[in-house]
Amino acid sequence: MQVTLLGTGDTTGTPTVGCDCDTCESAREPSDELRERLRQQGATITPSGGVERTRFSVHVHNERTDESLLIDFSPDFRHQFLREDVPLPDAAVVTHIHFDHLDGLGNCYRLLDEIEVFAADETDPATGESVADTVASDYDYLDGVAVEPQTPLEPFETCGFEGTLVPVVHPPLLCYGLTVEDLETGAKLAVTGDTCYAIPEVTRRQLAGADLLLAEALVPADLCEYHPLGGDHHDSDGVPRTFGTKHMTREGALELADELDAEQTRLVHAAHFYSAEEAFETALAVDGEQYHLP
């Protein structure tokens, strides 16, 4: 199982358009020392010498079957696939309907003759339809897209993998994490999806013990003081593990990772609000990283 992190950023990405903060400037023009460390970390260096966190997406290739599964359709789909030169997907999973995880599906037009798109069948009280319903209705003009509604916590098979959508907490919409397991080797990828720290126990059990965990970590905990709702799910030292109500802090993501006992953890969905000194610390993933799960 070859995992490529196509997009590791939040809804605006890093660098953010029109932003000249120190973090975005560091992404555009990293120091030679930082550039070399990120290169060794597996980051893709842009032609201009910078690094990126584009909108979230993960490519999972099955070397045995030569099939590829895409997790979420980033609006940066075209750029990501050209930049990383990975195979186009045979199937995909959509975790929720926020634009930074779904709007890239339109790229399938005139590009893919057919693709299976797996999404939850659970009706969302906020929208009156499931994620699968929304994908089907919003992209009904794409003849090659076959939406496959899936019941959360019930495994499904695609690309030689077993996938399982798991409920997480990302108000006001229903949202899901995902596990992907190789049916032959047992290699396991776990993705928290966009979520606060208060993940249900049944989901924690499913996510546990992965070879690679991708945990969302929008901002460091100290930035909760700037959120209108502050932070939530504080630890014993009073550190908030949730930013506002719907995203994990870095501290929350790291604590969850410790609990889930993954072989390796990468923090994703990071915003440009990290300070320049923290934004590219080792735990935080950048676009282009690749992992081979045995």
Short mmCIF file of C-alpha atoms in Angstrom, two decimals:
data_model
loop_
_atom_site.label_atom_id
_atom_site.label_comp_id
_atom_site.label_asym_id
_atom_site.label_seq_id
_atom_site.Cartn_x
_atom_site.Cartn_y
_atom_site.Cartn_z
CA MET A 1 0.00 0.00 0.00
CA GLN A 2 1.57 3.26 -1.18
CA VAL A 3 0.11 6.35 0.51
CA THR A 4 0.76 9.78 -0.99
CA LEU A 5 -0.33 12.90 0.86
CA LEU A 6 -1.65 15.02 -2.01
CA GLY A 7 -3.04 17.76 0.21
CA THR A 8 -2.26 18.38 3.88
CA GLY A 9 -3.82 21.81 4.40
CA ASP A 10 -7.09 23.26 5.60
CA THR A 11 -9.76 25.11 3.65
CA THR A 12 -7.45 27.94 2.48
CA GLY A 13 -4.18 26.02 2.24
CA THR A 14 -0.65 27.24 2.90
CA PRO A 15 0.49 29.56 1.51
CA THR A 16 -2.92 31.23 1.57
CA VAL A 17 -3.86 33.39 -1.41
CA GLY A 18 -3.19 37.07 -0.69
CA CYS A 19 -1.56 36.39 2.68
CA ASP A 20 1.86 37.73 3.57
CA CYS A 21 2.09 36.35 7.11
CA ASP A 22 5.44 34.91 8.19
CA THR A 23 4.17 31.34 7.82
CA CYS A 24 2.97 31.83 4.25
CA GLU A 25 6.20 33.63 3.38
CA SER A 26 8.18 30.74 4.87
CA ALA A 27 6.22 28.34 2.68
CA ARG A 28 6.89 30.41 -0.43
CA GLU A 29 10.58 30.91 0.34
CA PRO A 30 11.81 28.47 2.98
CA SER A 31 15.35 28.81 4.25
CA ASP A 32 17.89 26.45 2.72
CA GLU A 33 18.02 24.53 5.99
CA LEU A 34 14.23 24.18 6.20
CA ARG A 35 13.94 23.26 2.53
CA GLU A 36 16.49 20.47 2.91
CA ARG A 37 14.82 19.11 6.05
CA LEU A 38 11.42 19.10 4.36
CA ARG A 39 12.90 17.45 1.30
CA GLN A 40 14.28 14.69 3.52
CA GLN A 41 10.85 14.46 5.15
CA GLY A 42 9.42 13.69 1.71
CA ALA A 43 7.92 17.06 0.85
CA THR A 44 7.50 18.07 -2.76
CA ILE A 45 9.49 21.24 -3.45
CA THR A 46 7.75 23.50 -5.96
CA PRO A 47 9.57 24.81 -9.05
CA SER A 48 9.94 28.15 -7.26
CA GLY A 49 11.61 26.41 -4.30
CA GLY A 50 8.65 26.57 -1.92
CA VAL A 51 6.51 24.00 -0.13
CA GLU A 52 2.74 23.63 0.01
CA ARG A 53 -0.19 22.46 2.04
CA THR A 54 -2.97 22.34 -0.52
CA ARG A 55 -6.52 21.31 0.36
CA PHE A 56 -6.87 17.84 1.88
CA SER A 57 -6.63 14.69 -0.24
CA VAL A 58 -4.88 11.33 0.04
CA HIS A 59 -3.93 8.88 -2.73
CA VAL A 60 -3.68 5.18 -1.85
CA HIS A 61 -2.21 2.84 -4.44
CA ASN A 62 -2.47 -0.93 -4.35
CA GLU A 63 0.71 -2.23 -5.98
CA ARG A 64 -0.70 -5.76 -6.23
CA THR A 65 -3.78 -4.82 -8.25
CA ASP A 66 -2.41 -1.59 -9.77
CA GLU A 67 -5.53 0.24 -8.59
CA SER A 68 -5.78 3.55 -6.76
CA LEU A 69 -8.19 4.87 -4.15
CA LEU A 70 -8.62 8.60 -3.55
CA ILE A 71 -9.72 9.94 -0.18
CA ASP A 72 -11.60 13.22 -0.75
CA PHE A 73 -11.70 15.38 -3.87
CA SER A 74 -9.63 18.47 -3.16
CA PRO A 75 -10.35 21.62 -5.20
CA ASP A 76 -6.62 21.36 -5.98
CA PHE A 77 -7.15 17.97 -7.69
CA ARG A 78 -5.59 18.93 -11.04
CA HIS A 79 -2.55 20.59 -9.51
CA GLN A 80 -1.98 17.73 -7.06
CA PHE A 81 -2.10 14.98 -9.67
CA LEU A 82 0.17 16.87 -12.06
CA ARG A 83 2.62 17.71 -9.29
CA GLU A 84 2.86 14.20 -7.79
CA ASP A 85 2.41 12.23 -11.04
CA VAL A 86 0.39 9.48 -9.35
CA PRO A 87 -2.18 7.32 -11.20
CA LEU A 88 -5.70 8.64 -11.59
CA PRO A 89 -8.11 7.01 -9.13
CA ASP A 90 -10.20 3.94 -9.86
CA ALA A 91 -12.41 4.64 -6.84
CA ALA A 92 -12.80 7.30 -4.19
CA VAL A 93 -14.27 8.02 -0.77
CA VAL A 94 -15.89 11.31 0.25
CA THR A 95 -15.80 11.95 4.00
CA HIS A 96 -18.13 14.96 4.08
CA ILE A 97 -19.60 17.67 1.88
CA HIS A 98 -17.51 20.73 2.77
CA PHE A 99 -16.14 22.21 -0.46
CA ASP A 100 -12.48 21.58 0.36
CA HIS A 101 -13.19 17.84 0.47
CA LEU A 102 -15.70 17.52 -2.36
CA ASP A 103 -15.49 20.21 -5.02
CA GLY A 104 -12.58 18.58 -6.85
CA LEU A 105 -14.97 15.86 -8.03
CA GLY A 106 -15.81 18.09 -10.98
CA ASN A 107 -12.34 17.33 -12.33
CA CYS A 108 -13.62 13.92 -13.38
CA TYR A 109 -15.41 15.59 -16.30
CA ARG A 110 -13.73 14.47 -19.55
CA LEU A 111 -10.95 12.93 -17.47
CA LEU A 112 -12.35 9.67 -16.09
CA ASP A 113 -14.73 7.42 -18.01
CA GLU A 114 -15.93 5.89 -14.76
CA ILE A 115 -15.23 5.99 -11.05
CA GLU A 116 -16.93 4.52 -7.99
CA VAL A 117 -17.45 7.07 -5.24
CA PHE A 118 -18.15 5.67 -1.77
CA ALA A 119 -19.96 7.89 0.73
CA ALA A 120 -22.09 7.48 3.84
CA ASP A 121 -25.80 6.70 3.49
CA GLU A 122 -26.78 8.25 6.85
CA THR A 123 -29.29 11.11 6.54
CA ASP A 124 -27.90 14.36 7.95
CA PRO A 125 -30.50 16.36 9.92
CA ALA A 126 -28.73 19.57 8.85
CA THR A 127 -29.23 18.91 5.13
CA GLY A 128 -32.01 16.33 4.97
CA GLU A 129 -29.88 14.02 2.86
CA SER A 130 -26.83 11.80 3.20
CA VAL A 131 -23.35 12.51 1.94
CA ALA A 132 -24.01 9.98 -0.82
CA ASP A 133 -27.25 11.78 -1.75
CA THR A 134 -25.45 15.13 -1.94
CA VAL A 135 -22.66 13.75 -4.12
CA ALA A 136 -25.20 12.14 -6.46
CA SER A 137 -27.37 15.26 -6.77
CA ASP A 138 -24.59 17.85 -7.02
CA TYR A 139 -22.62 15.88 -9.62
CA ASP A 140 -25.45 14.26 -11.59
CA TYR A 141 -23.96 15.70 -14.79
CA LEU A 142 -20.96 13.37 -14.46
CA ASP A 143 -22.17 10.22 -16.21
CA GLY A 144 -19.11 8.22 -15.20
CA VAL A 145 -19.56 8.75 -11.45
CA ALA A 146 -21.24 5.80 -9.75
CA VAL A 147 -22.14 6.74 -6.18
CA GLU A 148 -21.99 3.79 -3.79
CA PRO A 149 -23.86 4.56 -0.53
CA GLN A 150 -22.25 2.91 2.50
CA THR A 151 -23.47 2.36 6.04
CA PRO A 152 -20.97 3.71 8.56
CA LEU A 153 -19.00 1.03 10.45
CA GLU A 154 -19.86 -1.58 7.79
CA PRO A 155 -16.81 -2.60 5.70
CA PHE A 156 -16.83 -2.36 1.91
CA GLU A 157 -14.31 -3.57 -0.67
CA THR A 158 -12.64 -1.56 -3.41
CA CYS A 159 -9.26 -1.62 -5.18
CA GLY A 160 -8.25 -4.72 -3.23
CA PHE A 161 -8.77 -2.86 0.04
CA GLU A 162 -11.35 -3.04 2.79
CA GLY A 163 -12.66 0.40 3.66
CA THR A 164 -14.74 1.41 6.65
CA LEU A 165 -16.33 4.81 7.20
CA VAL A 166 -16.43 5.76 10.88
CA PRO A 167 -18.49 8.56 12.50
CA VAL A 168 -16.62 11.55 13.92
CA VAL A 169 -17.86 14.91 15.28
CA HIS A 170 -17.66 17.95 13.01
CA PRO A 171 -20.76 20.09 13.64
CA PRO A 172 -23.07 21.10 12.12
CA LEU A 173 -22.62 18.41 9.43
CA LEU A 174 -22.21 14.67 9.67
CA CYS A 175 -18.62 13.74 8.94
CA TYR A 176 -16.64 10.53 8.82
CA GLY A 177 -13.17 9.21 9.28
CA LEU A 178 -11.94 6.17 7.39
CA THR A 179 -9.80 3.08 7.67
CA VAL A 180 -8.28 1.38 4.64
CA GLU A 181 -6.84 -2.11 5.08
CA ASP A 182 -5.02 -4.26 2.55
CA LEU A 183 -6.96 -7.52 2.33
CA GLU A 184 -3.79 -9.53 1.68
CA THR A 185 -1.04 -7.90 3.75
CA GLY A 186 -3.13 -6.45 6.59
CA ALA A 187 -1.53 -3.00 6.22
CA LYS A 188 -3.80 -0.35 7.71
CA LEU A 189 -4.26 3.36 7.07
CA ALA A 190 -6.46 5.37 9.46
CA VAL A 191 -7.79 8.87 8.74
CA THR A 192 -9.62 10.85 11.42
CA GLY A 193 -11.31 13.15 8.95
CA ASP A 194 -12.30 16.63 10.09
CA THR A 195 -13.33 16.26 13.71
CA CYS A 196 -13.18 17.59 17.24
CA TYR A 197 -11.44 15.54 19.91
CA ALA A 198 -14.67 13.88 21.13
CA ILE A 199 -14.58 10.95 18.72
CA PRO A 200 -16.98 8.11 19.66
CA GLU A 201 -15.43 5.07 21.32
CA VAL A 202 -16.56 2.78 18.51
CA THR A 203 -14.64 4.97 16.08
CA ARG A 204 -11.55 5.03 18.29
CA ARG A 205 -11.53 1.24 18.32
CA GLN A 206 -11.73 1.11 14.53
CA LEU A 207 -8.97 3.69 14.06
CA ALA A 208 -6.64 2.06 16.59
CA GLY A 209 -3.49 0.16 15.72
CA ALA A 210 -2.90 1.58 12.24
CA ASP A 211 0.43 1.48 10.45
CA LEU A 212 -0.18 5.13 9.53
CA LEU A 213 -2.59 7.55 11.20
CA LEU A 214 -3.51 10.85 9.55
CA ALA A 215 -4.92 13.04 12.32
CA GLU A 216 -6.31 16.49 11.66
CA ALA A 217 -4.63 19.23 13.70
CA LEU A 218 -5.93 22.60 12.56
CA VAL A 219 -4.04 24.88 14.98
CA PRO A 220 -1.97 24.84 18.17
CA ALA A 221 -4.02 24.92 21.36
CA ASP A 222 -2.89 28.39 22.40
CA LEU A 223 -4.85 29.89 19.50
CA CYS A 224 -8.13 28.86 21.13
CA GLU A 225 -8.11 32.17 22.97
CA TYR A 226 -8.81 33.86 19.64
CA HIS A 227 -11.79 31.67 18.73
CA PRO A 228 -15.20 33.18 19.64
CA LEU A 229 -16.09 29.89 21.36
CA GLY A 230 -12.63 29.30 22.81
CA GLY A 231 -11.56 25.70 23.16
CA ASP A 232 -13.16 22.50 24.42
CA HIS A 233 -12.34 19.01 25.69
CA HIS A 234 -9.53 20.23 27.93
CA ASP A 235 -6.95 17.81 29.28
CA SER A 236 -5.98 17.49 32.94
CA ASP A 237 -3.69 20.51 32.59
CA GLY A 238 -6.46 22.63 31.07
CA VAL A 239 -5.10 22.47 27.52
CA PRO A 240 -7.95 22.48 24.95
CA ARG A 241 -7.94 19.52 22.63
CA THR A 242 -10.65 21.03 20.42
CA PHE A 243 -10.49 24.41 18.67
CA GLY A 244 -13.99 25.88 18.92
CA THR A 245 -16.34 22.95 18.38
CA LYS A 246 -15.29 21.08 15.26
CA HIS A 247 -11.51 20.74 14.80
CA MET A 248 -8.75 19.19 16.86
CA THR A 249 -5.87 21.23 18.15
CA ARG A 250 -2.35 19.94 17.62
CA GLU A 251 -2.27 18.89 21.25
CA GLY A 252 -5.57 17.06 20.91
CA ALA A 253 -4.44 15.25 17.78
CA LEU A 254 -1.19 14.15 19.40
CA GLU A 255 -3.01 12.88 22.48
CA LEU A 256 -5.47 10.98 20.30
CA ALA A 257 -2.56 9.49 18.37
CA ASP A 258 -0.98 8.26 21.60
CA GLU A 259 -4.25 6.63 22.58
CA LEU A 260 -4.73 4.98 19.18
CA ASP A 261 -1.18 3.57 19.23
CA ALA A 262 -0.42 3.98 15.53
CA GLU A 263 2.94 2.85 14.20
CA GLN A 264 3.36 6.33 12.68
CA THR A 265 1.30 9.54 12.85
CA ARG A 266 1.22 12.55 10.56
CA LEU A 267 -0.73 15.69 11.44
CA VAL A 268 -2.78 17.04 8.53
CA HIS A 269 -5.41 19.69 7.70
CA ALA A 270 -3.10 22.30 9.21
CA ALA A 271 -3.91 25.99 8.86
CA HIS A 272 -1.48 28.82 8.14
CA PHE A 273 -2.23 30.16 11.63
CA TYR A 274 0.66 28.14 13.07
CA SER A 275 3.56 30.47 13.75
CA ALA A 276 6.42 30.32 11.25
CA GLU A 277 8.55 28.69 13.96
CA GLU A 278 5.97 25.91 14.48
CA ALA A 279 4.40 25.52 11.05
CA PHE A 280 6.95 23.09 9.68
CA GLU A 281 7.92 21.20 12.79
CA THR A 282 8.43 17.48 12.23
CA ALA A 283 4.99 16.21 13.30
CA LEU A 284 3.14 18.37 10.76
CA ALA A 285 2.86 16.84 7.30
CA VAL A 286 3.46 18.69 4.05
CA ASP A 287 2.31 17.86 0.54
CA GLY A 288 4.11 15.11 -1.30
CA GLU A 289 5.04 12.83 1.58
CA GLN A 290 4.82 9.15 0.65
CA TYR A 291 4.55 6.10 2.89
CA HIS A 292 4.78 2.43 1.98
CA LEU A 293 2.71 0.34 4.37
CA PRO A 294 3.88 -3.31 4.41
#
